[in-house]
mmCIF file with all atom_site columns, C-alpha atoms in Angstrom:
data_model
loop_
_atom_site.group_PDB
_atom_site.id
_atom_site.type_symbol
_atom_site.label_atom_id
_atom_site.label_alt_id
_atom_site.label_comp_id
_atom_site.label_asym_id
_atom_site.label_entity_id
_atom_site.label_seq_id
_atom_site.pdbx_PDB_ins_code
_atom_site.Cartn_x
_atom_site.Cartn_y
_atom_site.Cartn_z
_atom_site.occupancy
_atom_site.B_iso_or_equiv
_atom_site.pdbx_formal_charge
_atom_site.auth_seq_id
_atom_site.auth_comp_id
_atom_site.auth_asym_id
_atom_site.auth_atom_id
_atom_site.pdbx_PDB_model_num
ATOM 1   C CA . MET A 1 1   ? -15.088 -17.409 -2.644  1.00 0.00 ? 1   MET A CA 1
ATOM 2   C CA . VAL A 1 2   ? -17.060 -14.881 -1.052  1.00 0.00 ? 2   VAL A CA 1
ATOM 3   C CA . VAL A 1 3   ? -16.871 -13.321 2.492   1.00 0.00 ? 3   VAL A CA 1
ATOM 4   C CA . GLY A 1 4   ? -20.066 -13.104 4.561   1.00 0.00 ? 4   GLY A CA 1
ATOM 5   C CA . GLY A 1 5   ? -22.546 -15.211 6.458   1.00 0.00 ? 5   GLY A CA 1
ATOM 6   C CA . ASP A 1 6   ? -25.388 -17.337 5.850   1.00 0.00 ? 6   ASP A CA 1
ATOM 7   C CA . GLY A 1 7   ? -29.037 -15.245 5.538   1.00 0.00 ? 7   GLY A CA 1
ATOM 8   C CA . SER A 1 8   ? -29.806 -15.845 9.167   1.00 0.00 ? 8   SER A CA 1
ATOM 9   C CA . THR A 1 9   ? -27.033 -13.422 10.285  1.00 0.00 ? 9   THR A CA 1
ATOM 10  C CA . PRO A 1 10  ? -27.516 -9.508  10.174  1.00 0.00 ? 10  PRO A CA 1
ATOM 11  C CA . PRO A 1 11  ? -25.456 -7.639  7.986   1.00 0.00 ? 11  PRO A CA 1
ATOM 12  C CA . CYS A 1 12  ? -22.148 -7.344  9.074   1.00 0.00 ? 12  CYS A CA 1
ATOM 13  C CA . PRO A 1 13  ? -20.149 -3.669  9.400   1.00 0.00 ? 13  PRO A CA 1
ATOM 14  C CA . ALA A 1 14  ? -18.265 -2.767  6.480   1.00 0.00 ? 14  ALA A CA 1
ATOM 15  C CA . THR A 1 15  ? -15.076 -2.430  8.579   1.00 0.00 ? 15  THR A CA 1
ATOM 16  C CA . TYR A 1 16  ? -15.270 -6.374  9.622   1.00 0.00 ? 16  TYR A CA 1
ATOM 17  C CA . ILE A 1 17  ? -16.034 -7.390  5.887   1.00 0.00 ? 17  ILE A CA 1
ATOM 18  C CA . GLY A 1 18  ? -13.441 -4.997  4.539   1.00 0.00 ? 18  GLY A CA 1
ATOM 19  C CA . MET A 1 19  ? -10.422 -6.404  7.118   1.00 0.00 ? 19  MET A CA 1
ATOM 20  C CA . LYS A 1 20  ? -11.680 -10.193 6.727   1.00 0.00 ? 20  LYS A CA 1
ATOM 21  C CA . PHE A 1 21  ? -11.419 -10.021 2.973   1.00 0.00 ? 21  PHE A CA 1
ATOM 22  C CA . VAL A 1 22  ? -8.176  -8.967  3.078   1.00 0.00 ? 22  VAL A CA 1
ATOM 23  C CA . LYS A 1 23  ? -7.008  -11.080 5.086   1.00 0.00 ? 23  LYS A CA 1
ATOM 24  C CA . GLU A 1 24  ? -7.815  -13.661 3.508   1.00 0.00 ? 24  GLU A CA 1
ATOM 25  C CA . TYR A 1 25  ? -7.582  -12.651 -0.123  1.00 0.00 ? 25  TYR A CA 1
ATOM 26  C CA . TYR A 1 26  ? -3.980  -11.890 0.330   1.00 0.00 ? 26  TYR A CA 1
ATOM 27  C CA . THR A 1 27  ? -3.245  -14.939 2.263   1.00 0.00 ? 27  THR A CA 1
ATOM 28  C CA . VAL A 1 28  ? -4.819  -17.001 -0.748  1.00 0.00 ? 28  VAL A CA 1
ATOM 29  C CA . LEU A 1 29  ? -2.907  -15.288 -2.879  1.00 0.00 ? 29  LEU A CA 1
ATOM 30  C CA . ALA A 1 30  ? 0.264   -16.509 -1.237  1.00 0.00 ? 30  ALA A CA 1
ATOM 31  C CA . LYS A 1 31  ? -0.765  -20.358 -0.813  1.00 0.00 ? 31  LYS A CA 1
ATOM 32  C CA . GLU A 1 32  ? -3.209  -20.668 -2.823  1.00 0.00 ? 32  GLU A CA 1
ATOM 33  C CA . PRO A 1 33  ? -3.513  -18.629 -5.559  1.00 0.00 ? 33  PRO A CA 1
ATOM 34  C CA . GLU A 1 34  ? -5.267  -21.243 -8.511  1.00 0.00 ? 34  GLU A CA 1
ATOM 35  C CA . LYS A 1 35  ? -8.588  -20.247 -6.156  1.00 0.00 ? 35  LYS A CA 1
ATOM 36  C CA . LEU A 1 36  ? -7.965  -16.621 -6.193  1.00 0.00 ? 36  LEU A CA 1
ATOM 37  C CA . HIS A 1 37  ? -10.037 -16.439 -9.247  1.00 0.00 ? 37  HIS A CA 1
ATOM 38  C CA . THR A 1 38  ? -13.016 -17.445 -6.693  1.00 0.00 ? 38  THR A CA 1
ATOM 39  C CA . PHE A 1 39  ? -13.373 -14.051 -5.511  1.00 0.00 ? 39  PHE A CA 1
ATOM 40  C CA . TYR A 1 40  ? -14.203 -13.288 -8.681  1.00 0.00 ? 40  TYR A CA 1
ATOM 41  C CA . LYS A 1 41  ? -18.064 -13.735 -11.053 1.00 0.00 ? 41  LYS A CA 1
ATOM 42  C CA . ALA A 1 42  ? -18.744 -13.369 -14.295 1.00 0.00 ? 42  ALA A CA 1
ATOM 43  C CA . GLN A 1 43  ? -19.303 -9.655  -14.411 1.00 0.00 ? 43  GLN A CA 1
ATOM 44  C CA . SER A 1 44  ? -15.618 -8.798  -12.052 1.00 0.00 ? 44  SER A CA 1
ATOM 45  C CA . VAL A 1 45  ? -13.589 -6.542  -14.256 1.00 0.00 ? 45  VAL A CA 1
ATOM 46  C CA . PHE A 1 46  ? -9.701  -6.541  -12.922 1.00 0.00 ? 46  PHE A CA 1
ATOM 47  C CA . SER A 1 47  ? -6.578  -4.575  -14.051 1.00 0.00 ? 47  SER A CA 1
ATOM 48  C CA . ARG A 1 48  ? -2.882  -4.712  -13.511 1.00 0.00 ? 48  ARG A CA 1
ATOM 49  C CA . GLY A 1 49  ? -0.797  -1.247  -14.373 1.00 0.00 ? 49  GLY A CA 1
ATOM 50  C CA . VAL A 1 50  ? 2.711   0.749   -13.286 1.00 0.00 ? 50  VAL A CA 1
ATOM 51  C CA . GLU A 1 51  ? 1.494   3.644   -12.569 1.00 0.00 ? 51  GLU A CA 1
ATOM 52  C CA . GLY A 1 52  ? 2.488   6.589   -14.777 1.00 0.00 ? 52  GLY A CA 1
ATOM 53  C CA . ALA A 1 53  ? 3.270   3.893   -17.281 1.00 0.00 ? 53  ALA A CA 1
ATOM 54  C CA . GLY A 1 54  ? -0.018  4.978   -19.933 1.00 0.00 ? 54  GLY A CA 1
ATOM 55  C CA . ALA A 1 55  ? -3.239  3.319   -20.107 1.00 0.00 ? 55  ALA A CA 1
ATOM 56  C CA . GLU A 1 56  ? -1.912  0.953   -22.884 1.00 0.00 ? 56  GLU A CA 1
ATOM 57  C CA . LYS A 1 57  ? 0.202   -0.900  -20.979 1.00 0.00 ? 57  LYS A CA 1
ATOM 58  C CA . VAL A 1 58  ? -2.621  -1.653  -18.444 1.00 0.00 ? 58  VAL A CA 1
ATOM 59  C CA . ILE A 1 59  ? -3.347  -5.392  -18.626 1.00 0.00 ? 59  ILE A CA 1
ATOM 60  C CA . SER A 1 60  ? -6.884  -5.807  -18.033 1.00 0.00 ? 60  SER A CA 1
ATOM 61  C CA . ALA A 1 61  ? -9.219  -9.328  -17.312 1.00 0.00 ? 61  ALA A CA 1
ATOM 62  C CA . VAL A 1 62  ? -13.305 -10.167 -17.238 1.00 0.00 ? 62  VAL A CA 1
ATOM 63  C CA . GLY A 1 63  ? -14.506 -13.025 -15.361 1.00 0.00 ? 63  GLY A CA 1
ATOM 64  C CA . PRO A 1 64  ? -12.945 -15.565 -13.142 1.00 0.00 ? 64  PRO A CA 1
ATOM 65  C CA . GLY A 1 65  ? -11.171 -17.054 -16.420 1.00 0.00 ? 65  GLY A CA 1
ATOM 66  C CA . GLU A 1 66  ? -9.112  -14.452 -17.932 1.00 0.00 ? 66  GLU A CA 1
ATOM 67  C CA . ILE A 1 67  ? -8.680  -12.713 -14.433 1.00 0.00 ? 67  ILE A CA 1
ATOM 68  C CA . HIS A 1 68  ? -7.608  -16.718 -13.365 1.00 0.00 ? 68  HIS A CA 1
ATOM 69  C CA . SER A 1 69  ? -4.874  -16.724 -16.212 1.00 0.00 ? 69  SER A CA 1
ATOM 70  C CA . GLU A 1 70  ? -3.323  -13.049 -15.733 1.00 0.00 ? 70  GLU A CA 1
ATOM 71  C CA . ILE A 1 71  ? -3.072  -14.181 -11.496 1.00 0.00 ? 71  ILE A CA 1
ATOM 72  C CA . MET A 1 72  ? -0.812  -17.245 -12.942 1.00 0.00 ? 72  MET A CA 1
ATOM 73  C CA . ALA A 1 73  ? 0.762   -15.613 -15.268 1.00 0.00 ? 73  ALA A CA 1
ATOM 74  C CA . CYS A 1 74  ? 2.434   -13.558 -12.359 1.00 0.00 ? 74  CYS A CA 1
ATOM 75  C CA . VAL A 1 75  ? 3.293   -16.455 -10.070 1.00 0.00 ? 75  VAL A CA 1
ATOM 76  C CA . GLY A 1 76  ? 4.692   -19.025 -12.628 1.00 0.00 ? 76  GLY A CA 1
ATOM 77  C CA . SER A 1 77  ? 5.419   -22.540 -10.827 1.00 0.00 ? 77  SER A CA 1
ATOM 78  C CA . TYR A 1 78  ? 5.522   -21.117 -7.577  1.00 0.00 ? 78  TYR A CA 1
ATOM 79  C CA . GLU A 1 79  ? 2.104   -22.197 -6.933  1.00 0.00 ? 79  GLU A CA 1
ATOM 80  C CA . HIS A 1 80  ? 2.737   -22.707 -2.878  1.00 0.00 ? 80  HIS A CA 1
ATOM 81  C CA . HIS A 1 81  ? 4.231   -19.851 -1.565  1.00 0.00 ? 81  HIS A CA 1
ATOM 82  C CA . ALA A 1 82  ? 3.433   -17.621 -4.153  1.00 0.00 ? 82  ALA A CA 1
ATOM 83  C CA . CYS A 1 83  ? 4.290   -14.421 -2.655  1.00 0.00 ? 83  CYS A CA 1
ATOM 84  C CA . ARG A 1 84  ? 5.282   -11.513 0.493   1.00 0.00 ? 84  ARG A CA 1
ATOM 85  C CA . THR A 1 85  ? 2.631   -9.363  0.788   1.00 0.00 ? 85  THR A CA 1
ATOM 86  C CA . GLU A 1 86  ? 3.384   -6.151  3.320   1.00 0.00 ? 86  GLU A CA 1
ATOM 87  C CA . ILE A 1 87  ? 0.409   -4.082  4.144   1.00 0.00 ? 87  ILE A CA 1
ATOM 88  C CA . SER A 1 88  ? 0.830   -1.082  5.158   1.00 0.00 ? 88  SER A CA 1
ATOM 89  C CA . HIS A 1 89  ? -2.531  0.823   5.097   1.00 0.00 ? 89  HIS A CA 1
ATOM 90  C CA . ILE A 1 90  ? -6.120  -0.367  4.608   1.00 0.00 ? 90  ILE A CA 1
ATOM 91  C CA . GLU A 1 91  ? -9.204  2.037   4.723   1.00 0.00 ? 91  GLU A CA 1
ATOM 92  C CA . VAL A 1 92  ? -12.943 0.890   4.477   1.00 0.00 ? 92  VAL A CA 1
ATOM 93  C CA . GLN A 1 93  ? -15.642 2.541   3.086   1.00 0.00 ? 93  GLN A CA 1
ATOM 94  C CA . GLU A 1 94  ? -19.205 1.368   2.875   1.00 0.00 ? 94  GLU A CA 1
ATOM 95  C CA . SER A 1 95  ? -20.956 1.956   -0.298  1.00 0.00 ? 95  SER A CA 1
ATOM 96  C CA . ARG A 1 96  ? -24.331 1.995   -1.865  1.00 0.00 ? 96  ARG A CA 1
ATOM 97  C CA . GLN A 1 97  ? -26.306 -0.739  -1.657  1.00 0.00 ? 97  GLN A CA 1
ATOM 98  C CA . GLY A 1 98  ? -24.781 -2.607  1.002   1.00 0.00 ? 98  GLY A CA 1
ATOM 99  C CA . GLY A 1 99  ? -21.324 -2.390  -1.015  1.00 0.00 ? 99  GLY A CA 1
ATOM 100 C CA . VAL A 1 100 ? -18.108 -2.156  0.530   1.00 0.00 ? 100 VAL A CA 1
ATOM 101 C CA . LEU A 1 101 ? -15.105 0.128   -0.970  1.00 0.00 ? 101 LEU A CA 1
ATOM 102 C CA . VAL A 1 102 ? -11.531 -0.781  -0.056  1.00 0.00 ? 102 VAL A CA 1
ATOM 103 C CA . LEU A 1 103 ? -7.920  0.484   -0.373  1.00 0.00 ? 103 LEU A CA 1
ATOM 104 C CA . VAL A 1 104 ? -4.764  -1.270  0.314   1.00 0.00 ? 104 VAL A CA 1
ATOM 105 C CA . THR A 1 105 ? -1.514  -0.273  0.216   1.00 0.00 ? 105 THR A CA 1
ATOM 106 C CA . GLY A 1 106 ? 1.933   -1.759  0.786   1.00 0.00 ? 106 GLY A CA 1
ATOM 107 C CA . HIS A 1 107 ? 4.687   -3.730  -0.569  1.00 0.00 ? 107 HIS A CA 1
ATOM 108 C CA . LEU A 1 108 ? 4.163   -6.538  -3.081  1.00 0.00 ? 108 LEU A CA 1
ATOM 109 C CA . THR A 1 109 ? 7.526   -9.361  -3.376  1.00 0.00 ? 109 THR A CA 1
ATOM 110 C CA . PHE A 1 110 ? 6.560   -12.527 -6.136  1.00 0.00 ? 110 PHE A CA 1
ATOM 111 C CA . THR A 1 111 ? 8.776   -15.394 -5.919  1.00 0.00 ? 111 THR A CA 1
ATOM 112 C CA . GLN A 1 112 ? 8.920   -15.632 -9.333  1.00 0.00 ? 112 GLN A CA 1
ATOM 113 C CA . ASN A 1 113 ? 10.366  -12.326 -9.476  1.00 0.00 ? 113 ASN A CA 1
ATOM 114 C CA . PRO A 1 114 ? 11.666  -11.472 -6.474  1.00 0.00 ? 114 PRO A CA 1
ATOM 115 C CA . VAL A 1 115 ? 11.631  -7.322  -7.091  1.00 0.00 ? 115 VAL A CA 1
ATOM 116 C CA . ARG A 1 116 ? 9.954   -5.243  -4.016  1.00 0.00 ? 116 ARG A CA 1
ATOM 117 C CA . GLN A 1 117 ? 7.077   -3.526  -5.358  1.00 0.00 ? 117 GLN A CA 1
ATOM 118 C CA . HIS A 1 118 ? 5.174   -0.658  -3.668  1.00 0.00 ? 118 HIS A CA 1
ATOM 119 C CA . PHE A 1 119 ? 1.440   -1.171  -4.453  1.00 0.00 ? 119 PHE A CA 1
ATOM 120 C CA . THR A 1 120 ? -1.761  0.327   -4.003  1.00 0.00 ? 120 THR A CA 1
ATOM 121 C CA . GLN A 1 121 ? -4.949  -1.831  -4.538  1.00 0.00 ? 121 GLN A CA 1
ATOM 122 C CA . VAL A 1 122 ? -8.868  -0.707  -4.588  1.00 0.00 ? 122 VAL A CA 1
ATOM 123 C CA . PHE A 1 123 ? -11.203 -3.597  -4.679  1.00 0.00 ? 123 PHE A CA 1
ATOM 124 C CA . PHE A 1 124 ? -15.029 -3.229  -4.656  1.00 0.00 ? 124 PHE A CA 1
ATOM 125 C CA . LEU A 1 125 ? -17.205 -5.399  -3.235  1.00 0.00 ? 125 LEU A CA 1
ATOM 126 C CA . ASP A 1 126 ? -20.527 -6.461  -4.261  1.00 0.00 ? 126 ASP A CA 1
ATOM 127 C CA . ARG A 1 127 ? -23.752 -8.024  -1.991  1.00 0.00 ? 127 ARG A CA 1
ATOM 128 C CA . GLN A 1 128 ? -24.478 -11.598 -3.761  1.00 0.00 ? 128 GLN A CA 1
ATOM 129 C CA . SER A 1 129 ? -27.530 -13.393 -3.130  1.00 0.00 ? 129 SER A CA 1
ATOM 130 C CA . GLU A 1 130 ? -27.094 -16.923 -4.606  1.00 0.00 ? 130 GLU A CA 1
ATOM 131 C CA . PRO A 1 131 ? -25.830 -19.441 -3.663  1.00 0.00 ? 131 PRO A CA 1
ATOM 132 C CA . TYR A 1 132 ? -26.173 -17.383 -0.775  1.00 0.00 ? 132 TYR A CA 1
ATOM 133 C CA . ASP A 1 133 ? -25.964 -14.182 0.692   1.00 0.00 ? 133 ASP A CA 1
ATOM 134 C CA . GLY A 1 134 ? -22.028 -12.743 0.686   1.00 0.00 ? 134 GLY A CA 1
ATOM 135 C CA . TYR A 1 135 ? -19.731 -10.683 -1.239  1.00 0.00 ? 135 TYR A CA 1
ATOM 136 C CA . PHE A 1 136 ? -17.701 -10.850 -4.330  1.00 0.00 ? 136 PHE A CA 1
ATOM 137 C CA . VAL A 1 137 ? -14.629 -8.759  -5.849  1.00 0.00 ? 137 VAL A CA 1
ATOM 138 C CA . LEU A 1 138 ? -16.714 -6.631  -8.519  1.00 0.00 ? 138 LEU A CA 1
ATOM 139 C CA . ASN A 1 139 ? -14.074 -4.633  -9.371  1.00 0.00 ? 139 ASN A CA 1
ATOM 140 C CA . ASP A 1 140 ? -10.094 -4.693  -8.886  1.00 0.00 ? 140 ASP A CA 1
ATOM 141 C CA . MET A 1 141 ? -7.597  -2.350  -9.321  1.00 0.00 ? 141 MET A CA 1
ATOM 142 C CA . LEU A 1 142 ? -3.961  -2.684  -8.666  1.00 0.00 ? 142 LEU A CA 1
ATOM 143 C CA . ARG A 1 143 ? -0.792  -0.283  -9.517  1.00 0.00 ? 143 ARG A CA 1
ATOM 144 C CA . TYR A 1 144 ? 2.151   -0.710  -8.678  1.00 0.00 ? 144 TYR A CA 1
ATOM 145 C CA . ILE A 1 145 ? 4.268   2.831   -7.855  1.00 0.00 ? 145 ILE A CA 1
ATOM 146 C CA . PRO A 1 146 ? 7.593   2.601   -9.775  1.00 0.00 ? 146 PRO A CA 1
ATOM 147 C CA . ARG A 1 147 ? 10.429  3.819   -7.545  1.00 0.00 ? 147 ARG A CA 1
ATOM 148 C CA . GLU A 1 148 ? 12.485  7.083   -8.313  1.00 0.00 ? 148 GLU A CA 1
ATOM 149 C CA . ASP A 1 149 ? 15.948  7.391   -9.012  1.00 0.00 ? 149 ASP A CA 1
ATOM 150 C CA . SER A 1 150 ? 16.879  10.045  -6.439  1.00 0.00 ? 150 SER A CA 1
ATOM 151 C CA . GLY A 1 151 ? 20.517  10.074  -7.433  1.00 0.00 ? 151 GLY A CA 1
ATOM 152 C CA . LYS A 1 152 ? 19.613  11.077  -10.777 1.00 0.00 ? 152 LYS A CA 1
ATOM 153 C CA . ALA A 1 153 ? 16.766  13.072  -10.383 1.00 0.00 ? 153 ALA A CA 1
ATOM 154 C CA . GLU A 1 154 ? 18.866  15.435  -8.033  1.00 0.00 ? 154 GLU A CA 1
ATOM 155 C CA . ASN A 1 155 ? 21.217  15.889  -10.396 1.00 0.00 ? 155 ASN A CA 1
ATOM 156 C CA . SER A 1 156 ? 19.134  16.219  -13.816 1.00 0.00 ? 156 SER A CA 1
ATOM 157 C CA . HIS A 1 157 ? 17.504  19.345  -11.305 1.00 0.00 ? 157 HIS A CA 1
ATOM 158 C CA . ALA A 1 158 ? 20.336  20.599  -9.755  1.00 0.00 ? 158 ALA A CA 1
ATOM 159 C CA . PRO A 1 159 ? 21.139  24.046  -10.304 1.00 0.00 ? 159 PRO A CA 1
ATOM 160 C CA . GLN A 1 160 ? 23.818  24.956  -12.509 1.00 0.00 ? 160 GLN A CA 1
ATOM 161 C CA . VAL A 1 161 ? 26.680  27.511  -10.053 1.00 0.00 ? 161 VAL A CA 1
ATOM 162 C CA . ALA A 1 162 ? 28.531  30.085  -12.149 1.00 0.00 ? 162 ALA A CA 1
ATOM 163 C CA . GLN A 1 163 ? 32.307  30.206  -11.647 1.00 0.00 ? 163 GLN A CA 1
ATOM 164 C CA . ALA A 1 164 ? 33.102  33.252  -9.415  1.00 0.00 ? 164 ALA A CA 1
ATOM 165 C CA . ALA A 1 165 ? 35.434  35.701  -10.644 1.00 0.00 ? 165 ALA A CA 1
ATOM 166 C CA . PRO A 1 166 ? 38.844  35.456  -9.088  1.00 0.00 ? 166 PRO A CA 1
ATOM 167 C CA . VAL A 1 167 ? 39.608  37.273  -5.517  1.00 0.00 ? 167 VAL A CA 1
ATOM 168 C CA . VAL A 1 168 ? 42.050  40.171  -5.682  1.00 0.00 ? 168 VAL A CA 1
ATOM 169 C CA . ALA A 1 169 ? 43.653  39.866  -1.303  1.00 0.00 ? 169 ALA A CA 1
ATOM 170 C CA . ALA A 1 170 ? 43.889  43.119  -0.381  1.00 0.00 ? 170 ALA A CA 1
ATOM 171 C CA . PRO A 1 171 ? 46.773  44.117  1.865   1.00 0.00 ? 171 PRO A CA 1
ATOM 172 C CA . LEU A 1 172 ? 46.733  42.834  5.288   1.00 0.00 ? 172 LEU A CA 1
ATOM 173 C CA . GLY A 1 173 ? 46.951  45.349  8.269   1.00 0.00 ? 173 GLY A CA 1
ATOM 174 C CA . PRO A 1 174 ? 46.251  44.591  11.999  1.00 0.00 ? 174 PRO A CA 1
ATOM 175 C CA . ALA A 1 175 ? 44.265  42.342  12.843  1.00 0.00 ? 175 ALA A CA 1
ATOM 176 C CA . PRO A 1 176 ? 40.978  43.916  14.525  1.00 0.00 ? 176 PRO A CA 1
ATOM 177 C CA . THR A 1 177 ? 40.366  42.748  18.395  1.00 0.00 ? 177 THR A CA 1
ATOM 178 C CA . ALA A 1 178 ? 36.735  40.612  18.053  1.00 0.00 ? 178 ALA A CA 1
ATOM 179 C CA . ALA A 1 179 ? 34.756  41.726  20.150  1.00 0.00 ? 179 ALA A CA 1
ATOM 180 C CA . PRO A 1 180 ? 33.663  38.714  23.652  1.00 0.00 ? 180 PRO A CA 1
ATOM 181 C CA . GLN A 1 181 ? 30.630  36.690  22.789  1.00 0.00 ? 181 GLN A CA 1
ATOM 182 C CA . PRO A 1 182 ? 28.735  35.960  25.522  1.00 0.00 ? 182 PRO A CA 1
ATOM 183 C CA . GLN A 1 183 ? 28.024  31.943  26.276  1.00 0.00 ? 183 GLN A CA 1
ATOM 184 C CA . VAL A 1 184 ? 25.089  30.293  25.060  1.00 0.00 ? 184 VAL A CA 1
ATOM 185 C CA . GLN A 1 185 ? 23.851  27.605  27.344  1.00 0.00 ? 185 GLN A CA 1
ATOM 186 C CA . PRO A 1 186 ? 21.785  24.714  25.155  1.00 0.00 ? 186 PRO A CA 1
ATOM 187 C CA . GLN A 1 187 ? 18.617  24.585  25.661  1.00 0.00 ? 187 GLN A CA 1
ATOM 188 C CA . VAL A 1 188 ? 17.177  21.440  26.985  1.00 0.00 ? 188 VAL A CA 1
ATOM 189 C CA . PRO A 1 189 ? 13.903  20.134  25.851  1.00 0.00 ? 189 PRO A CA 1
ATOM 190 C CA . PRO A 1 190 ? 11.523  19.260  28.315  1.00 0.00 ? 190 PRO A CA 1
ATOM 191 C CA . PRO A 1 191 ? 11.090  15.691  28.715  1.00 0.00 ? 191 PRO A CA 1
ATOM 192 C CA . GLN A 1 192 ? 8.063   15.259  26.995  1.00 0.00 ? 192 GLN A CA 1
ATOM 193 C CA . LEU A 1 193 ? 9.793   16.750  23.144  1.00 0.00 ? 193 LEU A CA 1
ATOM 194 C CA . GLN A 1 194 ? 12.829  14.318  23.608  1.00 0.00 ? 194 GLN A CA 1
ATOM 195 C CA . ALA A 1 195 ? 11.047  11.183  22.330  1.00 0.00 ? 195 ALA A CA 1
ATOM 196 C CA . ALA A 1 196 ? 11.968  9.775   18.722  1.00 0.00 ? 196 ALA A CA 1
ATOM 197 C CA . TRP A 1 197 ? 10.018  6.904   18.456  1.00 0.00 ? 197 TRP A CA 1
ATOM 198 C CA . PRO A 1 198 ? 6.250   6.292   16.697  1.00 0.00 ? 198 PRO A CA 1
ATOM 199 C CA . GLY A 1 199 ? 3.085   6.283   18.761  1.00 0.00 ? 199 GLY A CA 1
ATOM 200 C CA . TYR A 1 200 ? 4.743   8.982   21.943  1.00 0.00 ? 200 TYR A CA 1
ATOM 201 C CA . TRP A 1 201 ? 1.665   10.748  21.471  1.00 0.00 ? 201 TRP A CA 1
ATOM 202 C CA . GLN A 1 202 ? -0.705  7.980   21.693  1.00 0.00 ? 202 GLN A CA 1
ATOM 203 C CA . GLN A 1 203 ? 0.911   6.540   24.684  1.00 0.00 ? 203 GLN A CA 1
ATOM 204 C CA . GLN A 1 204 ? 0.866   9.247   26.131  1.00 0.00 ? 204 GLN A CA 1
ATOM 205 C CA . GLN A 1 205 ? -2.632  10.438  25.409  1.00 0.00 ? 205 GLN A CA 1
ATOM 206 C CA . GLN A 1 206 ? -3.449  6.640   27.081  1.00 0.00 ? 206 GLN A CA 1
ATOM 207 C CA . GLN A 1 207 ? -1.667  7.508   30.183  1.00 0.00 ? 207 GLN A CA 1
ATOM 208 C CA . GLN A 1 208 ? -3.685  10.326  30.864  1.00 0.00 ? 208 GLN A CA 1
#
């Protein structure tokens, strides 16, 4: 499976190609994972791993056959509802010789192992002229970003607090008279600073 048009149409902008590819790729992964290998060709390189786990734990594959095996190992028997993908960010850049570089970040949950995993994935889409003009995935790198146990991390890095020396109370004298404190009125922020929802400043710019 390739992304693109026939030879009669001019080249599409990289952003359009990248966005269209992301939509198609993750839709096929979720609904028809057995066909996902058709995005790749014989020279395609594919890798999966966990960030910080070491190179020896990275799974690599070359060509549609090996890539298909690795994909189906993740999917298992859930071929028609294989996963749920939540895309949080897509960035696309045009590369040399008409190629397209695509960066995707988000969360991926496989039905076989229903753990919501944060991931980042990079694709390089290379141009092809056969069997018709379009693009295919030449490089595909995905890394899962492990969760950090914030509680343990905080405890392990917490500074050790020394015990304070015992305090000996002094004889009490007459209590000093406290000086009157000036009354401070709370500062009320102007209306434009009271917003607390995303997109506020963008909305303000649109209204100006």
